[in-house]
Coordinates of C-alpha atoms in Angstrom, one line a residue:
X300 CA 0.0 0.0 0.0
X301 CA 1.6 3.3 -1.1
X302 CA 1.8 5.9 1.7
X303 CA 2.5 9.6 1.3
X304 CA 3.5 11.6 4.3
X305 CA 2.6 15.3 4.3
X306 CA 4.3 17.5 6.9
X307 CA 4.5 21.2 7.7
X308 CA 3.6 23.8 10.3
X309 CA 0.1 24.8 11.3
X310 CA -1.3 27.1 8.6
X311 CA 1.3 26.1 6.0
X312 CA -1.4 24.7 3.6
X313 CA -1.4 21.0 4.3
X314 CA -5.2 20.6 4.6
X315 CA -5.8 22.7 1.5
X316 CA -3.4 20.4 -0.4
X317 CA -5.1 17.3 0.9
X318 CA -8.6 18.5 0.1
X319 CA -7.6 19.2 -3.4
X320 CA -5.9 15.9 -3.7
X321 CA -8.8 13.9 -2.3
X322 CA -11.3 15.6 -4.6
X323 CA -9.3 15.6 -7.8
X324 CA -7.2 12.5 -7.8
X325 CA -10.0 10.0 -8.6
X326 CA -8.3 7.6 -6.2
X327 CA -9.7 5.8 -3.1
X328 CA -7.5 7.3 -0.4
X329 CA -7.6 7.0 3.3
X330 CA -6.2 9.9 5.4
X331 CA -4.6 9.6 8.8
X332 CA -4.5 13.1 10.5
X333 CA -2.3 13.7 13.5
X334 CA -3.5 16.7 15.6
X335 CA -2.8 18.2 19.0
X336 CA -5.4 19.0 21.6
X337 CA -9.1 18.2 21.6
X338 CA -10.3 20.2 18.6
X339 CA -9.6 18.3 15.4
X340 CA -9.7 21.2 12.9
X341 CA -7.7 19.6 10.1
X342 CA -9.7 16.4 10.4
X343 CA -13.0 18.2 10.2
X344 CA -11.9 20.2 7.1
X345 CA -11.0 17.0 5.4
X346 CA -14.2 15.2 6.5
X347 CA -16.4 18.0 5.2
X348 CA -14.9 18.3 1.7
X349 CA -17.1 15.7 0.2
X350 CA -14.4 13.4 -1.2
X351 CA -16.3 10.2 -0.3
X352 CA -19.7 8.9 0.7
X353 CA -20.7 9.9 4.2
X354 CA -21.0 6.3 5.3
X355 CA -17.3 5.8 4.5
X356 CA -16.0 8.7 6.4
X357 CA -15.3 6.9 9.6
X358 CA -13.1 4.3 7.8
X359 CA -11.4 6.8 5.4
X360 CA -10.5 9.6 7.8
X361 CA -8.7 8.6 11.0
X362 CA -7.7 11.2 13.6
X363 CA -5.1 10.8 16.2
X364 CA -5.5 13.7 18.6
X365 CA -3.4 12.6 21.6
X366 CA 0.3 13.1 21.4
X367 CA 2.8 13.2 18.6
X368 CA 2.9 10.3 16.2
X369 CA 6.6 10.0 16.7
X370 CA 6.1 9.5 20.4
X371 CA 3.1 7.1 20.3
X372 CA 4.1 4.8 17.5
X373 CA 3.4 1.5 19.3
X374 CA 0.3 2.6 21.2
X375 CA -1.6 4.5 18.5
X376 CA 0.1 4.6 15.1
X377 CA 0.6 0.9 14.6
X378 CA -2.9 -0.2 15.6
X379 CA -4.4 2.6 13.4
X380 CA -2.3 1.5 10.4
X381 CA -3.3 -2.1 10.9
X382 CA -6.9 -1.2 10.9
X383 CA -6.5 0.7 7.6
X384 CA -4.6 -2.2 6.1
X385 CA -7.5 -4.5 6.8
X386 CA -9.4 -2.6 4.1
X387 CA -6.4 -2.6 1.7
X388 CA -8.5 -4.1 -1.1
X389 CA -10.8 -1.1 -1.0
X390 CA -8.0 1.6 -1.0
X391 CA -5.5 2.9 -3.6
X392 CA -3.3 4.5 -1.0
X393 CA -2.9 6.2 2.4
X394 CA -2.0 9.8 3.2
X395 CA -0.6 10.7 6.6
X396 CA -0.9 14.4 7.5
X397 CA 1.4 15.0 10.5
X398 CA 1.1 17.9 12.8
X399 CA 3.8 20.4 12.1
X400 CA 5.1 19.6 15.6
X401 CA 5.7 16.0 14.9
X402 CA 9.2 14.9 13.9
X403 CA 8.9 13.4 10.4
X404 CA 11.8 11.0 10.3
X405 CA 10.8 8.8 13.3
X406 CA 7.4 8.5 11.6
X407 CA 9.0 7.3 8.3
X408 CA 11.1 4.8 10.3
X409 CA 7.9 3.5 12.0
X410 CA 6.9 2.0 8.6
X411 CA 9.8 -0.5 9.1
X412 CA 8.1 -2.0 12.1
X413 CA 7.5 -5.8 11.4
X414 CA 3.8 -5.5 11.7
X415 CA 3.4 -3.2 8.7
X416 CA 6.8 -3.3 6.9
X417 CA 5.8 -5.8 4.2
X418 CA 2.4 -4.2 3.6
X419 CA 3.3 -0.6 3.1
X420 CA 5.9 1.6 1.4
X421 CA 6.5 5.3 1.9
X422 CA 6.4 6.7 -1.6
X423 CA 7.5 10.2 -0.4
X424 CA 7.6 12.8 2.3
X425 CA 6.1 16.1 1.2
X426 CA 6.9 19.2 3.2
X427 CA 4.6 22.2 2.8
X428 CA 6.1 25.6 3.8
X429 CA 4.4 29.0 4.0
X430 CA 5.9 31.1 1.2
X431 CA 4.3 34.3 2.5
X432 CA 5.7 33.8 6.0
X433 CA 9.1 32.9 4.7
X434 CA 9.2 36.1 2.7
X435 CA 8.9 38.0 5.9
X436 CA 11.6 36.0 7.6
X437 CA 9.5 33.7 9.6
X438 CA 9.1 29.9 9.2
X439 CA 5.5 30.0 10.3
X440 CA 2.7 32.4 9.5
X441 CA 1.0 32.5 13.0
X442 CA 3.6 31.9 15.8
X443 CA 0.9 32.6 18.4
X444 CA -1.4 29.8 17.1
X445 CA 1.6 27.5 16.7
X446 CA 2.6 28.0 20.4
X447 CA -1.0 27.4 21.5
X448 CA -0.9 24.1 19.5
X449 CA 2.3 23.2 21.1
X450 CA 1.0 23.9 24.7
X451 CA -2.0 21.7 24.0
X452 CA 0.1 18.6 24.4
X453 CA 2.3 18.0 27.3
X454 CA 4.3 15.2 25.7
X455 CA 6.3 17.5 23.4
X456 CA 9.4 17.4 25.5
X457 CA 11.6 16.8 22.4
X458 CA 10.8 20.2 21.0
X459 CA 13.1 23.1 21.9
X460 CA 13.4 25.3 18.9
X461 CA 10.9 25.9 16.1
X462 CA 13.7 26.7 13.6
X463 CA 15.3 23.3 14.4
X464 CA 12.1 21.5 13.8
X465 CA 11.7 23.4 10.5
X466 CA 15.2 22.1 9.5
X467 CA 14.0 18.6 10.4
X468 CA 11.0 18.9 8.1
X469 CA 13.2 20.0 5.3
X470 CA 15.8 17.3 5.9
X471 CA 13.1 14.6 5.7
X472 CA 11.6 16.0 2.5
X473 CA 11.6 14.3 -0.8
X474 CA 9.6 17.3 -2.2
X475 CA 9.1 20.8 -0.8
X476 CA 6.0 22.8 -1.8
X477 CA 6.0 26.5 -1.2
X478 CA 2.3 27.5 -0.6
X479 CA 0.6 30.9 -1.2
X480 CA 2.8 31.4 -4.2
X481 CA 0.1 33.5 -5.8
X482 CA 0.5 36.1 -3.1
X483 CA 4.2 36.8 -3.9
X484 CA 5.8 38.7 -6.7
X485 CA 7.8 36.6 -9.1
X486 CA 11.2 37.7 -7.8
X487 CA 10.2 37.3 -4.1
X488 CA 8.8 33.8 -4.9
X489 CA 12.1 32.8 -6.6
X490 CA 14.1 34.1 -3.7
X491 CA 12.1 32.0 -1.2
X492 CA 12.4 28.9 -3.4
X493 CA 16.1 29.5 -3.7
X494 CA 16.4 29.8 0.1
X495 CA 14.7 26.5 0.5
X496 CA 16.9 24.8 -2.1
X497 CA 19.9 25.7 0.0
X498 CA 18.4 23.9 3.0
X499 CA 17.2 20.6 1.5
X500 CA 19.2 17.5 0.5
X501 CA 20.8 17.6 -3.0
X502 CA 18.3 16.7 -5.7
X503 CA 15.2 17.5 -3.7
X504 CA 12.9 19.7 -5.7
X505 CA 11.3 22.9 -4.4
X506 CA 8.1 23.9 -6.2
X507 CA 5.6 26.8 -5.9
X508 CA 2.0 26.0 -5.1
X509 CA -1.2 27.9 -4.8
X510 CA -4.5 26.7 -3.2
X511 CA -3.2 23.1 -3.1
X512 CA -3.0 22.9 -6.9
X513 CA -0.4 20.2 -7.5
X514 CA -0.8 17.2 -9.9
X515 CA -1.8 14.1 -8.0
X516 CA 0.8 12.0 -9.9
X517 CA 3.5 14.1 -8.2
X518 CA 2.4 13.3 -4.7
X519 CA 1.2 9.7 -4.8
X520 CA 2.6 6.3 -5.6
X521 CA 0.1 5.4 -8.3
X522 CA -0.5 1.9 -9.5
X523 CA -3.1 2.6 -12.2
X524 CA -1.7 3.1 -15.6
X525 CA -4.4 5.6 -16.6
X526 CA -3.1 7.9 -13.8
X527 CA 0.5 7.0 -14.5
X528 CA 0.4 8.0 -18.1
X529 CA -1.5 11.3 -17.6
X530 CA 0.4 14.0 -19.4
X531 CA 1.4 17.4 -17.9
X532 CA 2.8 19.6 -20.6
X533 CA 4.8 22.8 -20.4
X534 CA 2.8 26.0 -20.9
X535 CA 4.7 29.2 -21.7
X536 CA 1.8 31.3 -20.5
X537 CA 1.6 29.6 -17.1
X538 CA 1.4 31.9 -14.1
X539 CA 4.7 31.8 -12.2
X540 CA 3.0 30.2 -9.2
X541 CA 1.8 27.2 -11.1
X542 CA 3.8 24.0 -11.7
X543 CA 4.5 23.5 -15.4
X544 CA 5.1 19.7 -15.6
X545 CA 6.6 17.5 -18.3
X546 CA 6.2 13.8 -18.5
X547 CA 7.6 11.1 -20.8
X548 CA 7.0 7.3 -21.2
X549 CA 9.8 4.9 -22.2
X550 CA 9.4 1.3 -23.3
X551 CA 12.6 -0.7 -24.0
X552 CA 13.1 -4.3 -24.8
X553 CA 16.1 -6.2 -23.5
X554 CA 17.5 -7.9 -20.4
X555 CA 18.7 -5.4 -17.7
X556 CA 20.9 -6.1 -14.8
X557 CA 19.1 -4.9 -11.6
X558 CA 22.1 -3.3 -9.9
X559 CA 23.3 -1.5 -13.0
X560 CA 19.7 -0.4 -13.8
X561 CA 19.2 1.1 -10.4
X562 CA 22.6 2.9 -10.7
X563 CA 21.6 4.5 -14.0
X564 CA 18.1 5.5 -12.7
X565 CA 19.7 7.2 -9.6
X566 CA 22.1 9.0 -11.9
X567 CA 19.3 10.2 -14.2
X568 CA 17.1 11.3 -11.3
X569 CA 19.9 13.4 -9.9
X570 CA 21.1 14.8 -13.3
X571 CA 17.6 15.9 -14.4
X572 CA 16.1 16.7 -11.0
X573 CA 13.3 14.3 -11.8
X574 CA 10.4 14.8 -9.4
X575 CA 8.9 11.3 -9.8
X576 CA 9.9 8.1 -11.6
X577 CA 7.6 5.1 -11.9
X578 CA 7.8 1.9 -13.8
X579 CA 8.4 -1.9 -13.9
X580 CA 11.0 -4.1 -15.5
X581 CA 10.8 -7.8 -16.4
X582 CA 14.2 -9.3 -15.7
X583 CA 15.7 -12.6 -16.9
X584 CA 14.8 -15.5 -14.7
X585 CA 12.2 -13.6 -12.7
X586 CA 8.6 -14.4 -12.9
X587 CA 7.4 -11.2 -11.1
X588 CA 8.1 -7.7 -12.4
X589 CA 10.6 -5.4 -10.7
X590 CA 8.5 -2.5 -9.5
X591 CA 10.3 0.9 -9.7
X592 CA 9.3 3.9 -7.7
X593 CA 11.0 7.2 -7.0
X594 CA 10.1 10.5 -5.4
X595 CA 13.1 12.8 -5.7
X596 CA 16.1 10.9 -4.7
X597 CA 14.1 8.2 -2.8
X598 CA 14.4 5.3 -5.3
X599 CA 12.9 1.9 -4.3
X600 CA 12.8 -1.2 -6.3
X601 CA 11.2 -4.5 -5.4
X602 CA 9.8 -7.7 -6.9
X603 CA 6.0 -7.9 -6.6
X604 CA 4.6 -11.3 -6.9
X605 CA 1.1 -10.0 -6.6
X606 CA 1.5 -7.6 -9.5
X607 CA -1.2 -8.1 -12.1
X608 CA 0.7 -6.9 -15.1
X609 CA 1.1 -9.6 -17.7
X610 CA 4.7 -10.3 -18.8
X611 CA 5.4 -9.1 -22.3
X612 CA 6.9 -11.3 -25.0
X613 CA 10.4 -10.9 -23.6
X614 CA 12.4 -9.0 -21.0
X615 CA 12.0 -5.3 -21.0
X616 CA 11.3 -2.1 -19.2
X617 CA 8.6 0.5 -18.9
X618 CA 9.2 3.9 -17.2
X619 CA 7.3 7.1 -16.7
X620 CA 9.3 10.2 -15.9
X621 CA 7.8 13.3 -14.4
X622 CA 9.6 16.6 -13.8
X623 CA 10.1 20.2 -14.8
X624 CA 12.7 19.5 -17.5
X625 CA 12.4 15.9 -18.6
X626 CA 15.2 14.7 -21.0
X627 CA 13.7 11.4 -22.2
X628 CA 16.4 10.9 -24.9
X629 CA 19.2 11.2 -22.4
X630 CA 17.5 8.6 -20.1
X631 CA 16.9 6.3 -23.1
X632 CA 20.5 6.6 -24.2
X633 CA 21.8 5.7 -20.8
X634 CA 19.6 2.7 -20.5
X635 CA 20.4 1.4 -24.0
X636 CA 24.1 1.7 -23.1
X637 CA 23.4 -1.0 -20.4
X638 CA 22.1 -3.4 -23.1
X639 CA 25.2 -2.9 -25.3
X640 CA 27.7 -4.0 -22.6

């Protein structure tokens, strides 16, 4: 089950992003919302957006209101995930919206717990940052509200400095989205994005966003080909706050070596700054396809015996590349070079 983790401070734009995603993706998603205190504002915003029939809400939106996910993994997070996974045949994916006060890395590591490790995979950590606040020199738009949220839970003894937590959010990110991009002048927006690029890991993309308008294919580990092959073309007249996406599909026949294939894919992801890469390869001597999934620099490959794709006539590879400047010929050339050795 693909899992997308969305993190960011209170007011950064996480719930707006999720509402748009739930309504526009066409996928059957469940949402786990981690909140602080007794008032589940984010959970209520998501429940009320009309993304699923009312009789499914209780099983599609799960709120954890007591404590930080990274502090309550065994007591709350694991049982909740196990409950969601009991309905895996009715879901296309799970989105976890962490409170901005939750440390993201321990949550990602929690997916390695034996009870859920073989049944889930984290397809990406998306950090949402407030572009308008960052322009003014603050990492959060409403420090007073954030402090109130922080005081609502007494278990937050691991938090000492908001700026350090912001750095943790950026360090964990596979993708950073700068919200409220439409409220900034072009030069100011670029300055904020450049500031973020200096703080993230090499190869992690920083993209502007307004009102949660981001292609679902960028955020989710999609298994349906009709979503995978959806095209996002460049548009010279695009507003500066929109994401102008490019995508390309490659299909190659031939027998690839897994280790060398992964090395080339990693190289192409870094060289082109690819935002997402998805595909499958049929390798010699393997009955199941090798599933290929990457968000930013997070590349994961695994053999999936349950995959329903029929094996083509011979060995081969299918890839979908998504990014701001996709160079499909360069990727194809690098892959064909593997077949010539």
